[in-house]
């Protein structure tokens, strides 16, 4: 049944911009303060106040537009989108309607499909600037709804995609690439759990071979990759089942409870006429010069896909490693700083993708909060490369570094973990182990290779993992092949 249908998805993504102040006043955009401490007559919409556009908002939106291959409008304007709701003190939101700042862009994304990875180009219809609404807090105890104006008029960009995506995997890949680009540009902190990056999913289905789109629903405010994926699976199945039953899809606005895995209809969808859009009379049009746009273009940072290519070329890393390290700018920064202290890119990439990612996941923190700093990470690999510690001990030291934030030299010294590379000391232990395990010697001679592994293991046990494994192997072979 599902195979007979094609799923059509278009995303509307809202990103809060990382400006210090709000879009039309001097209030701070800082997150997490006491309610209603970051507001003034302008952002609370008092009569008689006038907005003044924050220039940074335009700069950040143009950056996002250029990085996603959009055309930048030399002339654009802001409009009032009217609706009545307690989160909107002016009863209109200043947004952009017919003349957005950026349009007609695209992004190339790598999709992790069920039959392997593939590349796809997704169109970007437009990027416009607008203001965020206040936050409503529902008090379950009293039944009251409270309004926190701190978020009111925090600047946003809305990035609207073409209906080009055909699966949950493609939508997630698009969102991941977009997040990575916005982070690289440093125009948004993209903290999905705090709501600074969130998306509305427009979805319809049609029978394969059909050329007309079906009726779509719009599910609002998804704020994790998992929720986006789960909602798409849920909503595609719901629409297909409905159609198979002979039912119809209503154009409606919906929400999704990711914990329960269920979507709900909220209201029938309004269209543009309902908002009575008209030009904002208190703000002048935005007119951009060629020099202004060229200047931003010339100062764009290295984008993730370019950085990835460079890692492959310069550090001879496999594509996969390069991708893992460059998806997030913070991880790329960590990697680049580490290799300035010890130049072994492949080994350092392995530590980051393996042990560091695992520990960060467990602790649910990001790499900038990692207790292990690049300099110490480099030192650990250096100690290992120079044979001062064995790889087994290195793992142990790594764990301790993550727990205590101590430097690897200090841990190695305090715990006496320096690798034993002294020939006579190792020989003594190897000889003892061979004497104590005559059966293994017999097994080895009978061609059972596993016996060698066992004897190495015994030596490592005797030395608490500190013996140089290469030397242990060589010496054991020498003795076994002699006797
Ligand atoms: P609105 O602003 O009213 O939500 P838009 O025309 O701007 O309407 O479309 C919003 C989003 O819906 C875009 O991302 C677009 O790609 C997507 N979209 C439009 N039609 C469909 C459809 N039939 N199925 C899925 N997505 C669609
Ligand atoms: Mg919409
Ligand atoms: Zn204000």
Short mmCIF file of C-alpha atoms and ligand atoms in Angstrom, two decimals:
data_model
loop_
_atom_site.label_atom_id
_atom_site.label_comp_id
_atom_site.label_asym_id
_atom_site.label_seq_id
_atom_site.Cartn_x
_atom_site.Cartn_y
_atom_site.Cartn_z
CA UNK A 1 0.00 0.00 0.00
CA UNK A 2 2.71 2.48 1.07
CA UNK A 3 4.74 1.51 -2.03
CA UNK A 4 1.95 2.74 -4.31
CA UNK A 5 2.31 6.28 -2.98
CA UNK A 6 4.83 9.07 -3.21
CA UNK A 7 5.35 11.38 -0.21
CA UNK A 8 5.88 15.10 -0.94
CA UNK A 9 7.51 17.26 1.71
CA UNK A 10 8.33 20.98 1.92
CA UNK A 11 9.87 22.52 5.06
CA UNK A 12 9.49 25.98 6.56
CA UNK A 13 12.40 26.45 8.95
CA UNK A 14 12.62 29.22 11.54
CA UNK A 15 16.05 30.13 12.86
CA UNK A 16 16.51 32.68 15.65
CA UNK A 17 19.36 34.97 14.71
CA UNK A 18 22.35 35.30 17.03
CA UNK A 19 22.21 39.10 17.20
CA UNK A 20 22.80 40.63 20.64
CA UNK A 21 19.68 42.78 20.46
CA UNK A 22 16.15 42.35 19.15
CA UNK A 23 15.00 43.25 15.66
CA UNK A 24 13.49 46.74 16.31
CA UNK A 25 14.76 47.79 19.78
CA UNK A 26 17.79 47.55 22.09
CA UNK A 27 16.50 44.76 24.33
CA UNK A 28 18.82 41.77 24.69
CA UNK A 29 17.99 38.48 22.96
CA UNK A 30 19.58 36.42 25.77
CA UNK A 31 17.82 33.13 26.50
CA UNK A 32 16.76 31.78 29.89
CA UNK A 33 16.28 34.89 32.05
CA UNK A 34 13.32 35.65 34.34
CA UNK A 35 10.09 36.26 32.41
CA UNK A 36 9.43 39.79 31.12
CA UNK A 37 12.86 41.18 32.04
CA UNK A 38 13.98 41.73 28.44
CA UNK A 39 11.30 43.99 27.06
CA UNK A 40 10.49 47.63 26.47
CA UNK A 41 7.62 49.72 25.03
CA UNK A 42 8.72 48.92 21.47
CA UNK A 43 8.84 45.12 21.62
CA UNK A 44 5.68 44.99 23.72
CA UNK A 45 3.87 47.04 21.06
CA UNK A 46 2.90 50.13 23.06
CA UNK A 47 0.97 52.73 21.04
CA UNK A 48 3.10 55.54 19.69
CA UNK A 49 6.39 53.64 19.56
CA UNK A 50 8.35 53.27 16.32
CA UNK A 51 10.52 50.34 15.21
CA UNK A 52 14.10 50.80 13.95
CA UNK A 53 15.52 47.87 11.98
CA UNK A 54 18.63 46.20 13.46
CA UNK A 55 21.18 46.20 10.62
CA UNK A 56 22.72 42.92 11.78
CA UNK A 57 19.47 41.15 10.95
CA UNK A 58 19.83 42.08 7.29
CA UNK A 59 23.51 41.11 7.27
CA UNK A 60 22.81 37.68 8.80
CA UNK A 61 19.91 36.97 6.45
CA UNK A 62 21.99 37.94 3.42
CA UNK A 63 24.77 35.62 4.66
CA UNK A 64 22.30 32.75 4.90
CA UNK A 65 20.95 33.59 1.44
CA UNK A 66 24.38 33.68 -0.20
CA UNK A 67 25.46 30.42 1.47
CA UNK A 68 22.34 28.70 0.09
CA UNK A 69 22.79 30.05 -3.46
CA UNK A 70 19.90 32.51 -3.30
CA UNK A 71 19.38 35.65 -5.30
CA UNK A 72 19.61 38.65 -2.96
CA UNK A 73 16.98 41.33 -3.49
CA UNK A 74 18.41 44.82 -4.09
CA UNK A 75 15.04 46.14 -2.98
CA UNK A 76 12.79 44.48 -0.44
CA UNK A 77 10.26 45.58 2.14
CA UNK A 78 8.61 44.49 5.37
CA UNK A 79 4.91 43.76 5.79
CA UNK A 80 2.39 43.36 8.55
CA UNK A 81 0.88 39.91 8.97
CA UNK A 82 -2.25 40.43 11.04
CA UNK A 83 -3.64 37.92 13.45
CA UNK A 84 -5.03 38.03 16.94
CA UNK A 85 -3.42 35.85 19.57
CA UNK A 86 -2.11 36.54 23.09
CA UNK A 87 1.52 35.87 22.05
CA UNK A 88 1.44 38.85 19.68
CA UNK A 89 1.05 42.18 21.54
CA UNK A 90 0.71 44.36 18.42
CA UNK A 91 -1.81 41.91 16.89
CA UNK A 92 0.42 41.84 13.84
CA UNK A 93 3.81 40.32 13.16
CA UNK A 94 6.28 42.27 11.04
CA UNK A 95 7.42 39.85 8.34
CA UNK A 96 8.01 39.97 4.59
CA UNK A 97 5.37 39.03 2.07
CA UNK A 98 5.81 39.62 -1.66
CA UNK A 99 9.38 40.97 -1.66
CA UNK A 100 11.55 38.72 0.52
CA UNK A 101 15.24 39.46 1.06
CA UNK A 102 16.43 36.22 -0.63
CA UNK A 103 14.87 33.83 -3.15
CA UNK A 104 15.49 31.00 -5.64
CA UNK A 105 18.33 29.19 -3.90
CA UNK A 106 19.23 25.56 -3.38
CA UNK A 107 21.28 23.21 -1.20
CA UNK A 108 22.96 19.93 -2.14
CA UNK A 109 22.48 17.33 0.57
CA UNK A 110 23.77 13.81 1.17
CA UNK A 111 20.91 11.48 2.06
CA UNK A 112 21.41 8.30 4.07
CA UNK A 113 18.95 6.21 2.12
CA UNK A 114 17.86 2.69 2.94
CA UNK A 115 19.87 1.43 -0.07
CA UNK A 116 22.95 3.54 0.61
CA UNK A 117 23.89 7.21 0.39
CA UNK A 118 22.98 9.50 -2.48
CA UNK A 119 23.16 13.21 -3.28
CA UNK A 120 20.15 15.41 -3.97
CA UNK A 121 19.56 19.10 -4.72
CA UNK A 122 16.71 20.71 -2.76
CA UNK A 123 15.30 24.05 -3.92
CA UNK A 124 14.92 27.00 -1.57
CA UNK A 125 11.95 29.16 -2.44
CA UNK A 126 12.77 32.14 -0.22
CA UNK A 127 14.40 33.41 2.95
CA UNK A 128 12.74 36.32 4.71
CA UNK A 129 13.23 38.18 7.97
CA UNK A 130 10.57 38.49 10.67
CA UNK A 131 10.07 38.84 14.40
CA UNK A 132 9.39 36.04 16.88
CA UNK A 133 6.28 36.02 19.08
CA UNK A 134 6.11 35.89 22.89
CA UNK A 135 6.11 32.62 24.78
CA UNK A 136 2.92 31.40 26.39
CA UNK A 137 3.25 29.38 29.57
CA UNK A 138 0.27 27.30 30.58
CA UNK A 139 0.04 26.82 34.33
CA UNK A 140 -1.51 23.39 34.81
CA UNK A 141 -2.19 24.08 38.49
CA UNK A 142 -4.20 27.30 38.25
CA UNK A 143 -5.35 26.81 34.66
CA UNK A 144 -3.98 30.27 33.79
CA UNK A 145 -1.94 31.15 30.76
CA UNK A 146 0.98 33.50 31.34
CA UNK A 147 2.84 35.54 28.75
CA UNK A 148 6.63 35.91 28.70
CA UNK A 149 7.63 38.77 26.38
CA UNK A 150 11.38 38.06 26.42
CA UNK A 151 11.19 36.20 23.11
CA UNK A 152 8.92 38.81 21.54
CA UNK A 153 10.67 40.48 18.57
CA UNK A 154 13.76 38.28 18.68
CA UNK A 155 14.84 38.28 15.02
CA UNK A 156 14.15 35.23 12.88
CA UNK A 157 14.80 34.12 9.38
CA UNK A 158 12.28 31.83 7.78
CA UNK A 159 13.73 29.52 5.14
CA UNK A 160 11.06 28.03 2.88
CA UNK A 161 11.94 25.01 0.75
CA UNK A 162 10.39 23.84 -2.49
CA UNK A 163 8.27 20.69 -2.14
CA UNK A 164 11.30 18.66 -3.29
CA UNK A 165 11.72 16.07 -0.55
CA UNK A 166 10.33 12.55 -0.97
CA UNK A 167 11.10 10.81 2.34
CA UNK A 168 11.81 11.36 6.02
CA UNK A 169 15.50 10.64 5.29
CA UNK A 170 15.62 13.45 2.73
CA UNK A 171 13.91 15.91 5.07
CA UNK A 172 16.32 15.08 7.91
CA UNK A 173 19.33 15.40 5.56
CA UNK A 174 18.06 18.81 4.42
CA UNK A 175 17.60 19.97 8.01
CA UNK A 176 21.04 18.70 9.06
CA UNK A 177 22.75 20.45 6.16
CA UNK A 178 20.89 23.68 6.82
CA UNK A 179 21.78 23.56 10.52
CA UNK A 180 25.41 22.95 9.70
CA UNK A 181 25.49 25.91 7.26
CA UNK A 182 23.83 28.30 9.73
CA UNK A 183 26.27 27.21 12.44
CA UNK A 184 29.25 27.75 10.15
CA UNK A 185 27.97 31.23 9.32
CA UNK A 186 27.46 31.88 13.06
CA UNK A 187 24.15 33.56 12.28
CA UNK A 188 22.20 31.31 14.68
CA UNK A 189 23.16 29.12 17.60
CA UNK A 190 20.75 26.50 16.19
CA UNK A 191 19.88 25.02 19.59
CA UNK A 192 16.92 22.91 18.60
CA UNK A 193 16.03 21.95 22.17
CA UNK A 194 15.78 25.67 23.10
CA UNK A 195 13.68 26.34 20.02
CA UNK A 196 16.19 28.56 18.23
CA UNK A 197 15.93 26.24 15.22
CA UNK A 198 12.52 24.71 14.51
CA UNK A 199 10.59 23.59 11.52
CA UNK A 200 7.10 23.21 10.11
CA UNK A 201 6.57 20.14 7.94
CA UNK A 202 4.22 20.43 4.94
CA UNK A 203 3.30 17.00 3.68
CA UNK A 204 1.04 15.49 1.06
CA UNK A 205 0.88 12.13 -0.68
CA UNK A 206 -0.10 11.09 -4.20
CA UNK A 207 -0.32 7.86 -6.15
CA UNK A 208 2.93 7.11 -8.00
CA UNK A 209 2.75 8.36 -11.58
CA UNK A 210 0.33 11.16 -10.62
CA UNK A 211 1.57 14.64 -11.67
CA UNK A 212 -0.65 16.83 -9.49
CA UNK A 213 0.15 17.32 -5.81
CA UNK A 214 -2.31 16.11 -3.21
CA UNK A 215 -3.75 18.27 -0.42
CA UNK A 216 -1.12 19.02 2.21
CA UNK A 217 -1.17 19.36 5.96
CA UNK A 218 1.25 21.53 7.92
CA UNK A 219 2.61 20.28 11.24
CA UNK A 220 4.08 23.09 13.35
CA UNK A 221 7.20 23.58 15.43
CA UNK A 222 9.17 20.35 15.37
CA UNK A 223 12.37 20.79 17.30
CA UNK A 224 14.49 17.68 16.90
CA UNK A 225 15.62 15.53 13.97
CA UNK A 226 13.92 12.58 15.61
CA UNK A 227 10.59 14.39 15.87
CA UNK A 228 10.81 15.42 12.19
CA UNK A 229 11.51 11.84 11.15
CA UNK A 230 8.77 10.35 13.33
CA UNK A 231 6.17 12.94 12.31
CA UNK A 232 6.80 12.31 8.61
CA UNK A 233 6.40 8.56 9.05
CA UNK A 234 3.24 9.08 11.09
CA UNK A 235 1.65 11.66 8.80
CA UNK A 236 2.47 9.84 5.54
CA UNK A 237 0.89 6.66 6.89
CA UNK A 238 -2.12 8.53 8.21
CA UNK A 239 -2.82 10.24 4.88
CA UNK A 240 -2.34 7.02 2.89
CA UNK A 241 -4.65 5.07 5.19
CA UNK A 242 -7.25 7.82 4.96
CA UNK A 243 -7.16 7.82 1.16
CA UNK A 244 -7.23 4.04 0.99
CA UNK A 245 -10.37 4.11 3.13
CA UNK A 246 -11.92 6.42 0.56
CA UNK A 247 -11.57 9.46 2.83
CA UNK A 248 -10.24 12.95 2.05
CA UNK A 249 -7.30 14.94 3.37
CA UNK A 250 -8.21 18.34 4.80
CA UNK A 251 -5.80 21.23 4.42
CA UNK A 252 -5.15 21.78 8.10
CA UNK A 253 -2.59 22.89 10.66
CA UNK A 254 -1.49 20.11 12.98
CA UNK A 255 0.79 19.45 15.91
CA UNK A 256 2.78 16.36 16.85
CA UNK A 257 3.40 14.81 20.26
CA UNK A 258 6.76 13.12 19.84
CA UNK A 259 6.57 11.30 23.16
CA UNK A 260 3.29 9.63 22.25
CA UNK A 261 4.12 9.50 18.53
CA UNK A 262 0.73 10.94 17.60
CA UNK A 263 -0.28 13.95 15.50
CA UNK A 264 -3.41 16.05 16.09
CA UNK A 265 -5.39 18.49 13.97
CA UNK A 266 -5.34 22.02 15.48
CA UNK A 267 -7.31 24.14 13.01
CA UNK A 268 -8.14 24.35 9.35
CA UNK A 269 -5.34 26.13 7.56
CA UNK A 270 -5.58 29.86 6.97
CA UNK A 271 -4.40 31.24 3.64
CA UNK A 272 -2.61 34.51 2.90
CA UNK A 273 -5.88 36.47 2.52
CA UNK A 274 -6.76 35.70 6.13
CA UNK A 275 -3.71 37.64 7.29
CA UNK A 276 -4.57 40.91 5.49
CA UNK A 277 -0.91 41.49 4.65
CA UNK A 278 0.02 45.10 3.94
CA UNK A 279 3.30 47.05 3.78
CA UNK A 280 4.69 48.13 7.16
CA UNK A 281 4.33 51.93 7.04
CA UNK A 282 6.78 52.62 9.89
CA UNK A 283 9.80 51.03 8.21
CA UNK A 284 11.58 52.15 5.05
CA UNK A 285 12.23 49.60 2.28
CA UNK A 286 15.54 47.70 2.51
CA UNK A 287 17.80 48.83 -0.32
CA UNK A 288 21.12 47.00 -0.71
CA UNK A 289 24.07 48.14 -2.82
CA UNK A 290 26.22 45.87 -4.98
CA UNK A 291 29.23 46.66 -2.73
CA UNK A 292 27.33 45.65 0.39
CA UNK A 293 26.39 42.26 -1.04
CA UNK A 294 29.85 41.67 -2.56
CA UNK A 295 31.47 42.49 0.76
CA UNK A 296 29.40 39.87 2.59
CA UNK A 297 30.04 37.34 -0.19
CA UNK A 298 33.80 37.91 0.08
CA UNK A 299 33.79 37.37 3.82
CA UNK A 300 31.79 34.15 3.97
CA UNK A 301 33.63 31.50 6.00
CA UNK A 302 34.70 28.16 4.56
CA UNK A 303 31.49 26.14 4.12
CA UNK A 304 31.15 22.53 5.38
CA UNK A 305 31.37 20.79 1.98
CA UNK A 306 34.51 22.78 1.05
CA UNK A 307 36.09 22.02 4.41
CA UNK A 308 35.29 18.37 3.89
CA UNK A 309 37.08 18.32 0.52
CA UNK A 310 40.07 20.04 2.10
CA UNK A 311 40.28 17.42 4.88
CA UNK A 312 40.36 14.67 2.27
CA UNK A 313 43.09 16.46 0.27
CA UNK A 314 45.21 17.93 3.02
CA UNK A 315 45.00 15.32 5.78
CA UNK A 316 44.36 12.31 3.55
CA UNK A 317 41.31 11.37 5.57
CA UNK A 318 38.64 9.03 4.18
CA UNK A 319 35.47 10.82 2.92
CA UNK A 320 33.51 9.38 5.81
CA UNK A 321 35.87 10.77 8.45
CA UNK A 322 35.99 14.15 6.73
CA UNK A 323 32.20 14.30 6.73
CA UNK A 324 31.90 13.34 10.39
CA UNK A 325 34.44 15.96 11.43
CA UNK A 326 33.04 18.82 9.35
CA UNK A 327 29.29 18.43 9.95
CA UNK A 328 29.68 20.64 12.97
CA UNK A 329 31.99 23.62 13.01
CA UNK A 330 32.74 23.09 16.70
CA UNK A 331 33.99 19.57 16.01
CA UNK A 332 36.04 20.77 13.04
CA UNK A 333 37.59 23.45 15.28
CA UNK A 334 38.42 20.88 17.94
CA UNK A 335 40.04 18.61 15.35
CA UNK A 336 42.05 21.42 13.75
CA UNK A 337 43.32 22.66 17.09
CA UNK A 338 44.31 19.16 18.18
CA UNK A 339 46.40 18.48 15.09
CA UNK A 340 48.35 21.73 15.60
CA UNK A 341 49.71 20.14 18.79
CA UNK A 342 50.42 16.67 17.38
CA UNK A 343 50.34 15.97 13.70
CA UNK A 344 48.64 12.60 13.35
CA UNK A 345 45.30 13.48 11.71
CA UNK A 346 44.01 9.94 11.17
CA UNK A 347 44.67 8.80 14.75
CA UNK A 348 43.13 12.00 16.12
CA UNK A 349 40.11 11.64 13.83
CA UNK A 350 39.62 8.10 15.19
CA UNK A 351 39.73 9.25 18.80
CA UNK A 352 37.21 12.04 18.11
CA UNK A 353 34.76 9.90 16.10
CA UNK A 354 35.04 6.98 18.49
CA UNK A 355 35.75 7.70 22.13
CA UNK A 356 34.98 11.41 22.23
CA UNK A 357 31.62 11.10 20.41
CA UNK A 358 30.67 8.21 22.68
CA UNK A 359 31.47 10.14 25.87
CA UNK A 360 29.75 13.31 24.65
CA UNK A 361 26.64 11.29 23.83
CA UNK A 362 26.63 9.61 27.22
CA UNK A 363 27.07 12.93 29.01
CA UNK A 364 24.63 14.67 26.61
CA UNK A 365 27.00 17.57 26.09
CA UNK A 366 28.52 19.25 23.06
CA UNK A 367 32.19 19.28 22.23
CA UNK A 368 32.77 22.82 23.54
CA UNK A 369 31.89 21.49 27.01
CA UNK A 370 34.21 18.48 26.64
CA UNK A 371 36.43 18.14 29.73
CA UNK A 372 39.28 17.00 27.46
CA UNK A 373 40.86 19.96 25.68
CA UNK A 374 42.54 19.69 22.25
CA UNK A 375 46.03 20.11 23.72
CA UNK A 376 45.55 17.15 26.09
CA UNK A 377 43.92 15.03 23.40
CA UNK A 378 47.00 15.64 21.25
CA UNK A 379 49.30 14.76 24.15
CA UNK A 380 47.56 11.43 24.67
CA UNK A 381 48.05 10.47 21.02
CA UNK A 382 51.67 11.64 21.24
CA UNK A 383 52.35 9.44 24.31
CA UNK A 384 50.84 6.53 22.44
CA UNK A 385 52.70 7.19 19.19
CA UNK A 386 56.01 7.49 21.04
CA UNK A 387 55.41 4.19 22.80
CA UNK A 388 55.38 5.76 26.27
CA UNK A 389 52.01 4.09 26.94
CA UNK A 390 50.30 1.11 25.35
CA UNK A 391 47.01 1.46 23.48
CA UNK A 392 45.23 -0.38 26.26
CA UNK A 393 46.54 2.06 28.85
CA UNK A 394 45.68 4.95 26.53
CA UNK A 395 42.01 3.97 26.68
CA UNK A 396 42.20 3.89 30.46
CA UNK A 397 43.95 7.28 30.59
CA UNK A 398 41.33 8.70 28.21
CA UNK A 399 38.49 7.68 30.55
CA UNK A 400 40.30 9.28 33.47
CA UNK A 401 40.95 12.46 31.48
CA UNK A 402 37.25 12.74 30.68
CA UNK A 403 36.29 12.24 34.33
CA UNK A 404 38.87 14.52 35.93
CA UNK A 405 39.95 16.88 33.14
CA UNK A 406 43.58 16.15 34.16
CA UNK A 407 46.38 16.09 31.60
CA UNK A 408 47.46 12.66 30.33
CA UNK A 409 51.07 13.13 31.52
CA UNK A 410 49.83 13.78 35.02
CA UNK A 411 47.60 10.69 35.03
CA UNK A 412 50.35 8.48 33.59
CA UNK A 413 52.81 9.76 36.18
CA UNK A 414 50.47 9.56 39.19
CA UNK A 415 49.36 6.03 38.39
CA UNK A 416 52.70 4.72 37.16
CA UNK A 417 51.30 3.72 33.79
CA UNK A 418 54.43 4.20 31.72
CA UNK A 419 54.83 1.35 29.28
CA UNK A 420 57.50 -1.22 30.12
CA UNK A 421 59.88 -1.26 27.18
CA UNK A 422 62.88 -2.45 29.12
CA UNK A 423 64.05 -5.60 27.39
CA UNK A 424 65.37 -7.47 30.41
CA UNK A 425 62.28 -6.68 32.49
CA UNK A 426 59.96 -8.01 29.79
CA UNK A 427 62.14 -11.04 29.14
CA UNK A 428 61.93 -12.02 32.78
CA UNK A 429 58.13 -11.97 32.76
CA UNK A 430 57.83 -13.68 29.37
CA UNK A 431 60.09 -16.49 30.53
CA UNK A 432 58.08 -16.93 33.71
CA UNK A 433 54.77 -17.05 31.80
CA UNK A 434 56.14 -19.65 29.36
CA UNK A 435 57.36 -21.81 32.27
CA UNK A 436 54.01 -21.60 34.05
CA UNK A 437 51.96 -22.55 30.97
CA UNK A 438 53.52 -25.65 29.44
CA UNK A 439 50.20 -26.72 27.88
CA UNK A 440 50.01 -23.53 25.84
CA UNK A 441 53.51 -24.13 24.54
CA UNK A 442 52.47 -27.61 23.43
CA UNK A 443 49.31 -26.19 21.80
CA UNK A 444 51.30 -23.55 19.98
CA UNK A 445 53.68 -26.10 18.60
CA UNK A 446 50.67 -28.16 17.47
CA UNK A 447 49.68 -25.16 15.33
CA UNK A 448 47.04 -23.60 17.59
CA UNK A 449 47.62 -19.88 17.03
CA UNK A 450 45.25 -18.98 19.80
CA UNK A 451 47.81 -20.23 22.33
CA UNK A 452 50.09 -17.32 21.41
CA UNK A 453 47.30 -14.84 22.09
CA UNK A 454 46.71 -16.46 25.45
CA UNK A 455 50.38 -16.17 26.44
CA UNK A 456 50.49 -12.49 25.36
CA UNK A 457 47.40 -11.96 27.48
CA UNK A 458 49.10 -13.54 30.49
CA UNK A 459 52.11 -11.25 30.14
CA UNK A 460 49.86 -8.20 29.86
CA UNK A 461 48.00 -9.34 32.95
CA UNK A 462 51.26 -9.72 34.91
CA UNK A 463 52.29 -6.20 33.91
CA UNK A 464 48.80 -4.68 34.33
CA UNK A 465 48.75 -3.87 30.63
CA UNK A 466 51.97 -1.89 30.73
CA UNK A 467 54.26 -4.16 28.72
CA UNK A 468 55.04 -3.00 25.19
CA UNK A 469 52.87 -5.45 23.22
CA UNK A 470 55.14 -5.45 20.17
CA UNK A 471 58.13 -6.48 22.28
CA UNK A 472 56.11 -9.10 24.13
CA UNK A 473 55.04 -10.67 20.85
CA UNK A 474 58.53 -10.73 19.44
CA UNK A 475 60.07 -12.22 22.55
CA UNK A 476 57.41 -14.86 22.96
CA UNK A 477 57.85 -15.98 19.36
CA UNK A 478 61.59 -16.12 19.84
CA UNK A 479 61.32 -18.33 22.94
CA UNK A 480 58.55 -20.56 21.53
CA UNK A 481 60.36 -21.13 18.27
CA UNK A 482 63.59 -22.00 20.10
CA UNK A 483 62.30 -24.45 22.66
P1 LIG B 1 2.05 28.85 3.34
O1 LIG B 1 2.93 30.05 3.50
O2 LIG B 1 0.62 29.17 3.30
O3 LIG B 1 2.36 27.79 4.34
P2 LIG B 1 3.49 28.14 0.87
O4 LIG B 1 2.98 28.09 -0.52
O5 LIG B 1 4.48 29.19 1.17
O6 LIG B 1 2.27 28.23 1.87
O7 LIG B 1 4.12 26.72 1.14
C1 LIG B 1 4.68 26.40 2.33
C2 LIG B 1 5.49 25.11 2.20
O8 LIG B 1 4.66 24.05 1.77
C3 LIG B 1 6.65 25.17 1.24
O9 LIG B 1 7.77 24.62 1.90
C4 LIG B 1 6.21 24.29 0.09
O10 LIG B 1 7.32 23.63 -0.48
C5 LIG B 1 5.31 23.30 0.77
N1 LIG B 1 4.25 22.74 -0.10
C6 LIG B 1 3.44 23.40 -0.93
N2 LIG B 1 2.57 22.55 -1.51
C7 LIG B 1 2.82 21.30 -1.01
C8 LIG B 1 2.25 20.01 -1.21
N3 LIG B 1 1.21 19.81 -2.02
N4 LIG B 1 2.78 18.99 -0.51
C9 LIG B 1 3.79 19.17 0.32
N5 LIG B 1 4.37 20.36 0.56
C10 LIG B 1 3.90 21.43 -0.11
MG1 LIG B 2 3.26 27.91 6.25
ZN1 LIG B 3 12.41 45.95 23.45
#
